[in-house]
Short mmCIF file of C-alpha atoms and ligand atoms in Angstrom, two decimals:
data_model
loop_
_atom_site.label_atom_id
_atom_site.label_comp_id
_atom_site.label_asym_id
_atom_site.label_seq_id
_atom_site.Cartn_x
_atom_site.Cartn_y
_atom_site.Cartn_z
CA MET A 1 20.21 -3.07 14.12
CA VAL A 2 19.59 -2.77 17.78
CA SER A 3 19.78 -5.18 20.01
CA ARG A 4 17.51 -7.00 21.94
CA VAL A 5 16.72 -6.21 25.67
CA ILE A 6 15.66 -8.94 27.10
CA PRO A 7 13.31 -7.46 30.75
CA VAL A 8 14.93 -9.32 34.27
CA ASP A 9 12.99 -10.24 36.79
CA PRO A 10 12.50 -7.55 39.22
CA PHE A 11 15.59 -7.36 42.36
CA ASP A 12 17.08 -5.74 45.06
CA LEU A 13 20.26 -4.65 44.71
CA VAL A 14 22.58 -3.86 47.87
CA ILE A 15 25.94 -1.62 47.19
CA PHE A 16 28.61 -2.74 50.37
CA GLY A 17 30.53 0.19 49.46
CA GLY A 18 27.94 2.26 47.15
CA THR A 19 28.57 6.16 48.11
CA GLY A 20 32.22 4.74 46.86
CA ASP A 21 34.37 5.15 43.06
CA LEU A 22 33.82 2.59 41.23
CA ALA A 23 30.09 2.16 42.41
CA GLN A 24 29.61 5.79 41.77
CA ARG A 25 31.59 5.58 38.40
CA LYS A 26 30.94 2.51 37.34
CA ILE A 27 28.39 0.49 39.06
CA LEU A 28 25.36 2.64 38.86
CA PRO A 29 26.30 4.57 36.46
CA ALA A 30 25.76 1.26 33.78
CA LEU A 31 22.24 0.27 36.03
CA PHE A 32 20.87 3.72 35.09
CA ARG A 33 21.85 3.43 31.35
CA ARG A 34 20.34 -0.97 31.80
CA TYR A 35 17.12 1.09 33.78
CA CYS A 36 17.07 3.76 30.57
CA ALA A 37 17.12 0.82 28.23
CA GLY A 38 14.34 -0.83 29.50
CA GLN A 39 15.98 -3.27 30.51
CA TRP A 40 13.67 -3.53 33.49
CA HIS A 41 10.55 -1.59 34.86
CA ASP A 42 10.08 0.01 38.58
CA GLY A 43 9.92 -1.70 41.92
CA VAL A 44 13.39 -2.59 41.19
CA ARG A 45 15.51 -1.93 45.10
CA ILE A 46 19.22 -0.36 44.33
CA LEU A 47 20.63 -0.17 48.30
CA ALA A 48 23.38 1.49 49.14
CA ALA A 49 25.68 1.13 52.44
CA ALA A 50 28.33 2.43 54.06
CA ARG A 51 29.24 3.88 57.11
CA SER A 52 28.98 7.75 56.43
CA GLU A 53 25.33 9.24 58.05
CA HIS A 54 23.54 10.28 54.29
CA ASP A 55 19.61 10.32 54.44
CA SER A 56 18.57 9.13 51.57
CA ASP A 57 17.20 12.25 49.98
CA ALA A 58 21.24 13.00 49.71
CA PHE A 59 22.26 10.13 48.59
CA ARG A 60 20.62 10.59 45.70
CA ALA A 61 21.01 14.37 44.90
CA ILE A 62 25.29 12.68 45.33
CA VAL A 63 24.20 10.50 42.24
CA ALA A 64 22.66 12.63 40.06
CA ARG A 65 25.72 14.17 39.90
CA SER A 66 27.61 10.89 39.02
CA LEU A 67 24.78 10.49 36.73
CA ALA A 68 25.49 13.47 34.84
CA GLU A 69 29.09 12.95 34.60
CA TYR A 70 29.13 9.27 34.15
CA ALA A 71 26.03 8.49 31.78
CA PRO A 72 26.04 11.94 30.76
CA GLU A 73 24.84 10.63 27.67
CA HIS A 74 21.26 10.77 28.92
CA ALA A 75 21.91 13.57 29.81
CA GLY A 76 18.01 16.09 29.86
CA GLN A 77 16.57 12.30 30.06
CA ASP A 78 14.71 13.87 32.95
CA ASP A 79 12.00 11.52 34.14
CA LEU A 80 14.22 8.52 33.29
CA ARG A 81 17.12 10.04 36.09
CA SER A 82 14.21 10.92 38.56
CA GLY A 83 12.50 7.37 37.90
CA PHE A 84 16.15 5.45 38.95
CA LEU A 85 17.02 7.43 41.73
CA GLN A 86 13.07 6.67 43.55
CA SER A 87 14.76 2.91 43.32
CA LEU A 88 17.48 4.54 45.44
CA ASP A 89 17.26 4.29 48.93
CA TYR A 90 21.09 4.36 51.34
CA VAL A 91 21.62 2.93 54.94
CA GLN A 92 24.20 3.02 56.94
CA LEU A 93 26.15 0.93 58.65
CA ASP A 94 29.51 -0.21 59.30
CA ALA A 95 30.34 -4.12 57.81
CA GLY A 96 32.02 -5.24 61.36
CA ALA A 97 29.95 -4.46 63.41
CA ASP A 98 25.79 -4.83 64.50
CA PRO A 99 24.20 -1.58 63.89
CA GLY A 100 22.39 -0.62 61.09
CA TRP A 101 21.96 -4.39 59.47
CA ASP A 102 18.69 -4.32 60.73
CA VAL A 103 17.67 -1.56 59.13
CA LEU A 104 18.42 -3.20 55.88
CA ALA A 105 16.25 -6.61 56.58
CA ARG A 106 13.23 -4.19 56.88
CA LYS A 107 13.62 -2.63 53.63
CA LEU A 108 14.36 -5.87 51.80
CA THR A 109 10.99 -7.31 49.22
CA GLU A 110 10.78 -11.34 50.38
CA ASP A 111 10.81 -13.46 46.93
CA ARG A 112 12.71 -11.58 45.00
CA ILE A 113 16.30 -12.07 43.71
CA ARG A 114 18.72 -10.44 45.77
CA ALA A 115 22.41 -9.68 44.76
CA PHE A 116 24.71 -8.19 47.24
CA TYR A 117 27.17 -6.12 45.62
CA PHE A 118 30.72 -5.98 47.97
CA SER A 119 31.98 -2.98 46.56
CA VAL A 120 34.61 -1.71 49.10
CA GLY A 121 37.72 -3.65 50.66
CA PRO A 122 38.48 -7.59 50.02
CA SER A 123 39.21 -7.30 54.16
CA LEU A 124 35.30 -6.94 53.71
CA PHE A 125 34.38 -9.05 52.14
CA GLY A 126 33.89 -11.57 54.88
CA PRO A 127 32.33 -9.80 57.99
CA LEU A 128 30.23 -8.99 55.19
CA ALA A 129 29.64 -12.21 54.26
CA GLU A 130 29.33 -13.95 57.60
CA ARG A 131 26.30 -10.68 59.11
CA ILE A 132 24.36 -11.09 55.94
CA ARG A 133 23.96 -14.99 57.42
CA GLN A 134 24.21 -14.02 60.56
CA HIS A 135 20.96 -11.68 59.87
CA GLY A 136 19.12 -13.84 57.95
CA LEU A 137 19.65 -12.10 54.49
CA ALA A 138 20.31 -14.65 52.48
CA THR A 139 17.87 -16.34 51.04
CA PRO A 140 17.35 -19.20 47.82
CA GLN A 141 17.94 -16.63 45.90
CA THR A 142 20.70 -14.78 46.48
CA ARG A 143 24.25 -13.76 45.48
CA ILE A 144 27.47 -11.95 46.27
CA VAL A 145 29.67 -9.88 43.99
CA VAL A 146 33.10 -9.33 45.03
CA GLU A 147 35.37 -7.19 43.16
CA LYS A 148 39.33 -7.51 42.56
CA PRO A 149 41.66 -7.57 44.21
CA PHE A 150 40.70 -12.00 44.79
CA GLY A 151 43.88 -12.35 47.66
CA HIS A 152 47.49 -11.30 47.05
CA ASP A 153 48.65 -14.81 46.29
CA LEU A 154 47.52 -18.01 46.72
CA ASP A 155 47.28 -18.82 50.74
CA SER A 156 45.26 -15.37 50.84
CA ALA A 157 43.30 -16.35 47.06
CA ARG A 158 42.22 -19.40 49.30
CA ALA A 159 41.46 -18.67 52.04
CA LEU A 160 39.23 -15.68 50.80
CA ASN A 161 37.41 -18.78 48.71
CA ALA A 162 37.49 -20.56 51.83
CA THR A 163 35.93 -18.00 53.99
CA LEU A 164 32.52 -16.69 50.92
CA ALA A 165 32.55 -21.00 51.18
CA ALA A 166 31.24 -20.72 54.80
CA TYR A 167 28.71 -18.53 53.48
CA PHE A 168 27.92 -19.20 50.63
CA ASP A 169 27.74 -21.24 48.19
CA GLU A 170 30.01 -21.62 44.52
CA ASN A 171 27.12 -20.16 42.21
CA GLN A 172 25.71 -17.51 43.88
CA ILE A 173 29.68 -16.41 44.32
CA TYR A 174 30.06 -13.43 41.21
CA ARG A 175 33.63 -12.94 40.88
CA ILE A 176 34.35 -9.71 38.91
CA ASP A 177 37.03 -9.63 36.13
CA HIS A 178 35.90 -6.36 34.05
CA TYR A 179 37.60 -7.85 30.84
CA LEU A 180 35.57 -10.54 30.96
CA GLY A 181 32.42 -7.97 30.18
CA LYS A 182 33.57 -6.01 27.69
CA GLU A 183 31.39 -6.85 24.14
CA THR A 184 35.00 -7.52 22.03
CA VAL A 185 36.32 -10.11 24.90
CA GLN A 186 33.01 -11.62 23.99
CA ASN A 187 32.74 -11.58 20.59
CA LEU A 188 36.44 -13.24 20.08
CA MET A 189 34.47 -16.58 21.43
CA ALA A 190 32.05 -15.25 18.42
CA VAL A 191 34.29 -15.05 16.48
CA ARG A 192 36.50 -17.97 17.09
CA PHE A 193 33.34 -21.02 18.29
CA GLY A 194 30.71 -18.47 15.99
CA ASN A 195 32.26 -19.28 12.63
CA MET A 196 34.20 -22.33 10.05
CA LEU A 197 36.99 -19.74 9.08
CA PHE A 198 39.44 -19.63 12.33
CA GLU A 199 39.15 -22.50 13.91
CA PRO A 200 41.00 -24.81 12.10
CA LEU A 201 43.67 -23.02 12.10
CA TRP A 202 43.27 -21.53 15.51
CA ASN A 203 46.43 -23.86 16.38
CA SER A 204 50.02 -24.60 16.51
CA GLN A 205 50.61 -25.61 13.13
CA TYR A 206 49.29 -22.55 11.93
CA VAL A 207 49.40 -19.32 13.82
CA ASP A 208 53.35 -17.94 14.70
CA HIS A 209 51.88 -16.39 18.28
CA ILE A 210 49.89 -14.84 20.12
CA GLN A 211 50.72 -11.08 21.23
CA ILE A 212 49.05 -9.13 24.25
CA THR A 213 49.23 -5.92 24.83
CA VAL A 214 47.04 -4.71 28.10
CA ALA A 215 48.68 -0.74 27.49
CA GLU A 216 47.45 2.41 29.96
CA THR A 217 49.17 6.01 29.21
CA VAL A 218 47.72 7.02 33.34
CA GLY A 219 50.62 6.08 36.17
CA VAL A 220 49.43 4.29 39.47
CA ASP A 221 48.37 7.85 41.41
CA GLY A 222 45.65 7.38 43.98
CA ARG A 223 46.60 4.16 44.08
CA GLU A 224 49.95 4.23 45.29
CA GLU A 225 49.56 2.43 48.77
CA TYR A 226 47.69 -0.74 46.90
CA TYR A 227 50.50 -0.73 44.22
CA GLU A 228 53.50 -0.46 45.88
CA ARG A 229 51.74 -3.71 47.38
CA ALA A 230 50.67 -5.26 43.67
CA GLY A 231 52.73 -4.19 41.43
CA ALA A 232 52.00 -5.38 37.53
CA MET A 233 51.84 -9.19 37.94
CA ARG A 234 48.99 -8.72 40.46
CA ASP A 235 47.60 -6.43 39.30
CA MET A 236 47.50 -7.11 35.67
CA VAL A 237 48.72 -10.34 34.89
CA GLN A 238 47.01 -12.33 37.50
CA ASN A 239 43.90 -11.21 36.11
CA HIS A 240 43.60 -9.94 32.67
CA LEU A 241 46.21 -11.07 30.51
CA MET A 242 45.35 -14.73 32.46
CA GLN A 243 41.18 -14.47 31.02
CA LEU A 244 42.41 -12.76 27.45
CA LEU A 245 44.95 -16.13 27.19
CA CYS A 246 42.63 -18.42 27.95
CA LEU A 247 39.47 -17.27 26.22
CA ILE A 248 42.12 -17.09 23.43
CA ALA A 249 43.15 -20.60 23.22
CA MET A 250 40.92 -22.56 24.93
CA GLU A 251 39.43 -25.78 23.58
CA PRO A 252 35.73 -25.09 22.58
CA PRO A 253 33.30 -25.33 25.17
CA ALA A 254 30.70 -27.89 24.46
CA LYS A 255 28.73 -24.97 24.42
CA PHE A 256 28.19 -21.64 26.04
CA ASP A 257 27.53 -22.02 29.33
CA SER A 258 29.29 -20.71 32.71
CA ASP A 259 30.65 -24.65 34.06
CA ALA A 260 31.45 -25.14 30.32
CA VAL A 261 33.26 -22.25 29.68
CA ARG A 262 34.88 -22.42 32.62
CA ASP A 263 36.03 -25.79 32.21
CA GLU A 264 37.75 -25.03 29.77
CA LYS A 265 39.13 -21.44 30.20
CA LEU A 266 41.09 -24.00 34.58
CA LYS A 267 42.32 -26.70 31.89
CA VAL A 268 44.86 -23.72 29.77
CA ILE A 269 45.90 -22.26 32.60
CA ARG A 270 46.70 -25.72 34.39
CA ALA A 271 48.49 -26.37 31.37
CA LEU A 272 50.92 -23.23 31.72
CA ASP A 273 54.92 -23.48 32.27
CA PRO A 274 56.15 -21.86 35.02
CA VAL A 275 58.32 -19.00 33.18
CA GLN A 276 61.46 -19.35 32.45
CA PRO A 277 63.50 -16.08 34.03
CA HIS A 278 64.72 -15.42 31.14
CA HIS A 279 61.91 -14.41 29.29
CA ILE A 280 60.64 -12.19 31.80
CA VAL A 281 61.07 -8.48 32.28
CA ARG A 282 60.01 -5.63 34.73
CA GLY A 283 59.63 -2.36 33.95
CA GLN A 284 59.78 1.08 36.25
CA TYR A 285 58.44 4.32 34.68
CA THR A 286 60.60 6.98 35.59
CA GLY A 287 59.27 11.12 35.59
CA GLY A 288 59.58 13.83 33.03
CA PRO A 289 58.42 16.77 31.02
CA ASP A 290 55.10 14.88 32.47
CA GLY A 291 55.39 13.21 35.65
CA PRO A 292 56.84 11.75 38.05
CA GLY A 293 58.06 8.65 37.91
CA TYR A 294 57.39 5.69 39.84
CA ARG A 295 59.79 5.60 42.97
CA GLU A 296 58.13 9.58 43.13
CA VAL A 297 54.85 9.14 43.16
CA VAL A 298 54.45 6.02 45.59
CA GLY A 299 56.91 8.23 48.07
CA ASN A 300 59.64 5.50 48.07
CA PRO A 301 63.31 6.00 46.94
CA ARG A 302 64.36 2.24 46.45
CA SER A 303 60.64 0.26 45.43
CA THR A 304 60.88 -2.23 43.58
CA THR A 305 57.74 -2.47 42.34
CA GLU A 306 57.19 -3.50 38.47
CA SER A 307 54.78 -0.89 36.95
CA TYR A 308 55.25 -2.94 33.23
CA VAL A 309 55.78 -6.60 33.04
CA ALA A 310 56.32 -8.36 29.52
CA LEU A 311 55.98 -12.27 29.49
CA ARG A 312 56.15 -15.59 26.90
CA ALA A 313 54.44 -17.84 28.61
CA HIS A 314 53.59 -21.30 27.07
CA VAL A 315 50.66 -23.80 26.93
CA SER A 316 51.11 -26.66 26.97
CA ASN A 317 49.51 -28.76 25.27
CA TRP A 318 48.53 -30.88 22.19
CA ARG A 319 47.18 -27.68 20.20
CA TRP A 320 49.25 -25.09 20.84
CA ALA A 321 52.94 -27.01 21.51
CA GLY A 322 55.28 -23.80 19.86
CA THR A 323 53.71 -21.66 19.73
CA PRO A 324 54.37 -18.82 22.03
CA PHE A 325 52.15 -16.38 24.41
CA TYR A 326 53.70 -13.30 24.68
CA LEU A 327 52.06 -10.92 27.03
CA ARG A 328 52.92 -7.28 28.09
CA THR A 329 50.95 -4.53 30.31
CA GLY A 330 53.20 -1.61 31.89
CA LYS A 331 51.35 1.97 32.30
CA ARG A 332 52.60 5.12 31.64
CA LEU A 333 53.82 3.95 27.73
CA VAL A 334 52.81 5.34 24.45
CA ALA A 335 49.30 4.82 24.26
CA ARG A 336 46.11 3.24 26.69
CA SER A 337 45.77 0.25 23.89
CA SER A 338 44.23 -2.84 25.12
CA VAL A 339 44.57 -5.90 21.97
CA ILE A 340 45.21 -9.36 21.44
CA ASN A 341 47.85 -9.89 18.00
CA VAL A 342 46.95 -12.84 16.83
CA ILE A 343 50.00 -13.98 13.96
CA PHE A 344 50.02 -16.91 11.59
CA LYS A 345 52.43 -18.01 10.20
CA ASP A 346 53.56 -17.56 6.30
CA ALA A 347 53.07 -19.57 4.11
CA PRO A 348 54.80 -22.66 3.81
CA HIS A 349 56.21 -21.01 0.08
CA SER A 350 56.71 -18.76 -2.03
CA ILE A 351 55.40 -18.35 -5.55
CA PHE A 352 56.38 -14.36 -5.84
CA GLY A 353 59.84 -14.88 -4.81
CA ALA A 354 62.79 -13.79 -2.15
CA GLU A 355 61.63 -10.33 -3.27
CA ALA A 356 58.15 -10.43 -2.17
CA GLY A 357 58.90 -10.18 1.58
CA ARG A 358 57.71 -11.85 4.36
CA HIS A 359 53.90 -11.21 4.80
CA ALA A 360 51.69 -12.90 7.22
CA ASN A 361 48.40 -12.83 8.52
CA THR A 362 47.21 -10.61 11.73
CA LEU A 363 44.44 -11.19 13.32
CA SER A 364 44.14 -7.99 15.80
CA ILE A 365 41.57 -8.43 17.81
CA ARG A 366 41.09 -4.61 20.24
CA LEU A 367 39.35 -4.16 23.03
CA GLN A 368 40.31 -0.26 24.17
CA PRO A 369 39.54 2.24 22.45
CA ASN A 370 38.76 1.73 19.21
CA GLU A 371 36.98 -1.86 19.95
CA GLY A 372 36.54 -3.84 16.73
CA ILE A 373 38.23 -7.01 15.15
CA THR A 374 41.11 -6.02 12.33
CA LEU A 375 42.12 -9.14 9.81
CA LYS A 376 45.50 -8.60 7.54
CA VAL A 377 45.59 -10.02 4.41
CA THR A 378 47.71 -10.17 1.59
CA ILE A 379 46.84 -8.58 -1.79
CA LYS A 380 48.42 -7.07 -5.10
CA GLU A 381 50.17 -3.77 -5.04
CA PRO A 382 47.39 -2.67 -7.64
CA GLY A 383 48.08 -1.04 -10.46
CA GLN A 384 51.19 -2.42 -13.04
CA GLY A 385 54.73 -2.59 -12.09
CA GLY A 386 54.40 -6.38 -12.05
CA MET A 387 53.65 -8.53 -8.37
CA ARG A 388 54.00 -6.63 -5.50
CA LEU A 389 52.61 -7.63 -2.19
CA ILE A 390 51.32 -5.82 0.33
CA ASP A 391 49.23 -6.24 3.51
CA VAL A 392 45.44 -4.24 3.73
CA PRO A 393 42.76 -4.96 6.89
CA LEU A 394 39.71 -6.48 6.51
CA ASP A 395 38.64 -4.11 9.61
CA MET A 396 35.47 -5.51 11.20
CA SER A 397 34.73 -2.25 13.08
CA PHE A 398 31.77 -2.57 14.69
CA ALA A 399 30.72 0.59 14.94
CA GLU A 400 30.62 0.37 11.29
CA ALA A 401 28.84 -2.63 10.81
CA LEU A 402 26.13 -2.90 13.10
CA GLY A 403 25.28 0.98 12.73
CA PRO A 404 25.30 4.33 15.03
CA GLU A 405 23.01 3.14 17.55
CA ASN A 406 25.46 0.14 17.78
CA HIS A 407 28.26 3.32 18.47
CA GLN A 408 28.73 3.27 22.10
CA ALA A 409 30.08 -0.86 22.90
CA PRO A 410 28.28 -1.13 25.63
CA ASP A 411 30.14 -0.08 29.38
CA ALA A 412 31.55 -3.95 30.37
CA TYR A 413 29.82 -2.85 33.72
CA ASP A 414 26.35 -2.60 32.24
CA ARG A 415 26.23 -6.69 31.72
CA LEU A 416 28.18 -7.73 33.45
CA VAL A 417 25.71 -6.03 36.21
CA MET A 418 22.87 -7.64 34.58
CA ASP A 419 24.26 -11.37 34.09
CA VAL A 420 24.30 -11.33 38.10
CA ILE A 421 20.64 -10.97 38.51
CA ARG A 422 20.03 -12.97 35.40
CA GLY A 423 21.96 -15.19 37.64
CA ASN A 424 24.80 -16.12 34.41
CA GLN A 425 27.90 -16.52 35.66
CA THR A 426 29.66 -17.08 32.90
CA LEU A 427 32.35 -14.09 32.53
CA PHE A 428 32.95 -14.19 36.23
CA MET A 429 35.75 -16.33 37.58
CA ARG A 430 35.41 -19.21 39.38
CA GLY A 431 37.33 -19.80 43.04
CA ASP A 432 39.31 -22.26 41.75
CA GLU A 433 39.92 -20.96 38.23
CA VAL A 434 41.63 -17.82 40.48
CA GLU A 435 43.09 -20.33 42.57
CA ALA A 436 45.07 -21.99 39.18
CA ALA A 437 45.83 -18.37 37.86
CA TRP A 438 47.46 -17.70 41.21
CA ALA A 439 48.92 -21.05 41.45
CA TRP A 440 50.94 -20.05 38.45
CA THR A 441 51.87 -16.68 39.20
CA ASP A 442 53.07 -16.58 42.46
CA PRO A 443 56.59 -18.77 41.42
CA ILE A 444 57.85 -16.08 39.62
CA ILE A 445 57.30 -13.16 42.00
CA ALA A 446 58.79 -15.57 44.90
CA GLY A 447 61.77 -16.17 42.06
CA TRP A 448 62.10 -11.07 41.63
CA GLN A 449 62.14 -11.44 45.58
CA ALA A 450 64.73 -14.92 46.30
CA ARG A 451 67.11 -12.74 43.68
CA GLY A 452 66.34 -9.34 44.77
CA ASP A 453 65.55 -8.64 40.82
CA VAL A 454 65.15 -4.93 40.48
CA PRO A 455 62.91 -4.03 37.87
CA LYS A 456 64.48 -1.71 34.54
CA PRO A 457 63.76 1.79 33.94
CA TYR A 458 61.97 3.13 30.87
CA ASP A 459 61.40 6.38 30.21
CA SER A 460 57.20 7.61 30.46
CA GLY A 461 55.23 7.66 27.16
CA SER A 462 57.96 5.00 26.10
CA THR A 463 57.16 1.41 25.03
CA GLY A 464 58.54 -0.11 28.10
CA PRO A 465 61.73 -1.50 28.41
CA GLY A 466 64.58 -1.99 25.98
CA ASP A 467 64.76 -5.85 27.06
CA ALA A 468 61.41 -6.22 26.52
CA GLU A 469 61.70 -5.37 22.74
CA LEU A 470 65.25 -8.13 23.44
CA LEU A 471 62.66 -10.74 24.50
CA MET A 472 61.53 -10.33 21.21
CA LYS A 473 63.92 -10.44 18.97
CA ARG A 474 66.51 -12.82 20.09
CA ASP A 475 62.61 -15.19 18.43
CA GLY A 476 63.15 -12.96 15.77
CA ARG A 477 59.87 -11.85 16.54
CA GLN A 478 59.30 -7.99 17.48
CA TRP A 479 55.70 -6.42 19.04
CA GLN A 480 53.34 -5.00 17.42
CA GLY A 481 53.52 -1.58 17.56
CA ILE A 482 51.30 0.74 20.56
CA LYS A 483 48.71 2.64 18.73
CA PRO A 484 45.40 4.55 20.58
P1 NAP B 1 36.50 4.08 48.19
O1 NAP B 1 36.44 5.02 46.64
O2 NAP B 1 37.35 4.27 48.79
O3 NAP B 1 34.70 3.57 48.98
C1 NAP B 1 34.97 2.13 49.86
C2 NAP B 1 33.32 1.88 49.78
O4 NAP B 1 33.45 1.52 50.64
C3 NAP B 1 32.83 3.19 50.13
O5 NAP B 1 31.90 3.88 50.02
C4 NAP B 1 32.62 3.96 52.13
O6 NAP B 1 32.43 4.31 52.27
C5 NAP B 1 32.60 1.95 52.20
N1 NAP B 1 33.07 0.92 53.51
C6 NAP B 1 34.51 1.28 53.54
N2 NAP B 1 34.77 0.98 54.93
C7 NAP B 1 33.12 0.29 55.44
C8 NAP B 1 32.79 -0.26 56.62
N3 NAP B 1 33.32 -0.81 57.10
N4 NAP B 1 31.70 -0.80 56.35
C9 NAP B 1 30.85 -0.10 54.81
N5 NAP B 1 30.86 0.18 53.75
C10 NAP B 1 32.33 0.50 54.14
O7 NAP B 1 36.90 2.26 47.33
P2 NAP B 1 36.64 1.62 45.03
O8 NAP B 1 37.53 2.23 44.90
O9 NAP B 1 35.29 1.85 45.69
O10 NAP B 1 36.28 0.23 45.85
C11 NAP B 1 35.46 -0.70 46.20
C12 NAP B 1 36.22 -2.13 45.63
O11 NAP B 1 37.21 -2.13 44.26
C13 NAP B 1 37.94 -2.37 46.08
O12 NAP B 1 38.10 -3.59 46.68
C14 NAP B 1 39.00 -1.81 44.78
O13 NAP B 1 39.96 -3.12 45.19
C15 NAP B 1 37.63 -2.56 43.89
N6 NAP B 1 37.99 -1.94 42.72
C16 NAP B 1 37.00 -1.02 42.60
C17 NAP B 1 37.70 -0.17 40.73
C18 NAP B 1 37.72 1.11 40.91
O14 NAP B 1 37.80 1.57 39.67
N7 NAP B 1 37.13 2.09 41.80
C19 NAP B 1 37.94 -1.11 40.46
C20 NAP B 1 38.84 -2.83 40.72
C21 NAP B 1 38.01 -2.25 41.80
P3 NAP B 1 31.86 5.14 54.43
O15 NAP B 1 33.62 5.67 53.78
O16 NAP B 1 31.26 5.63 54.35
O17 NAP B 1 31.93 3.77 55.05
#
């Protein structure tokens, strides 16, 4: 079973910051893979823009090296590679100055989809939006793509939204949260809303609690300055974990279109109760044999920035009253694993007696690595010796179910960049969603600042601070293991 590729209309894509890490590691390899898949034919133009001086050939040589490293699956397909490289061009310009913009204007094609990808720091979003307008580059078919971080708090997110709104309509603004482009995240919606099986049970009557874990083994190396200002709450919880929570908790939208889905997600964020201080744990990793601790890495021996957060959230609505959502994320943890666990309640009465133990069904939605969905069900242990119960996984491994040609789940950017060209905003965050997420996050951070809160130390390579275990234990629950 091979997924169908529906070619998109011809387009011009301008990547501001086209020589940067994100463009070289993610955006351009994603475009190359889609080109190899036949998503578009020749004639498309991909223009990189940045301040450094390169001619087009030098830029193509840079991209060729990145493709070899980040799209190795197409190594040896020289015709495809040179076809793709021919669609690339480079323009030298500064987002904050006028020279170079007229060159860019001349390279753009009239009457076709035109996308501007802002793969630069957020301080340049405003200047870029303004110059695109000033130089007459915005057409009705124009869209802009902005990367995270989208603001640092509610005020800055509002200001950024207002700046972009001065030049573009909301339906032209694509705010990327790459978690939403992951295959399993979209599958979560398919599983929830495409099957009769789960939705009737998807509420506080049958679901005991939900755990959302995004664990990383990497530290903050290379992003010290940004991370020291952000911390795990701003870097991960406000966007990625919040988006996953929304998709789990939202009501079925009337249809799978961008505003219907985003309206429902917004309602979830607005229904979140403020988090009580005793329902949140912050942590900071310490050094060990595998490397230095957080404070050493950022060069601030008194840093109070958290590299770990665990919290208990409540969605105050009819469906979820009484069902806690436990969220945790951290760096330098024992394994890299992003997973959502929906833990159902025990059967109300065990006909097998107390000795049969407790056996709650768990639906695990794994985002990375090994994307897939597992349902843990209870069965009789095979063999003689009476009725002993065991839990076994029903594994919906996509690699096995869909065949080797779909073994590799596509990178989130493959999907998201093509959605920009198709004009589909469903998997992008709307301005009001981002603001609502900050409105929930800001008081938590303000509370830490007011109390002079210091994160709890945790060992690199562990599952996080012990207090996070206590957060669960107090509720008579425990975290699922963090497994690679
Ligand atoms: P980066 O490696 O520092 O690259 C920045 C790019 O912007 C370079 O091409 C740089 O080239 C260009 N640039 C800088 N100032 C400019 C100006 N005034 N005018 C025109 N171009 C300018 O940064 P990055 O890691 O690619 O990140 C880009 C954005 O994506 C940031 O907002 C970041 O937070 C976000 N992001 C990155 C990642 C990631 O994995 N890297 C993940 C999520 C979000 P010149 O110096 O030649 O101008």
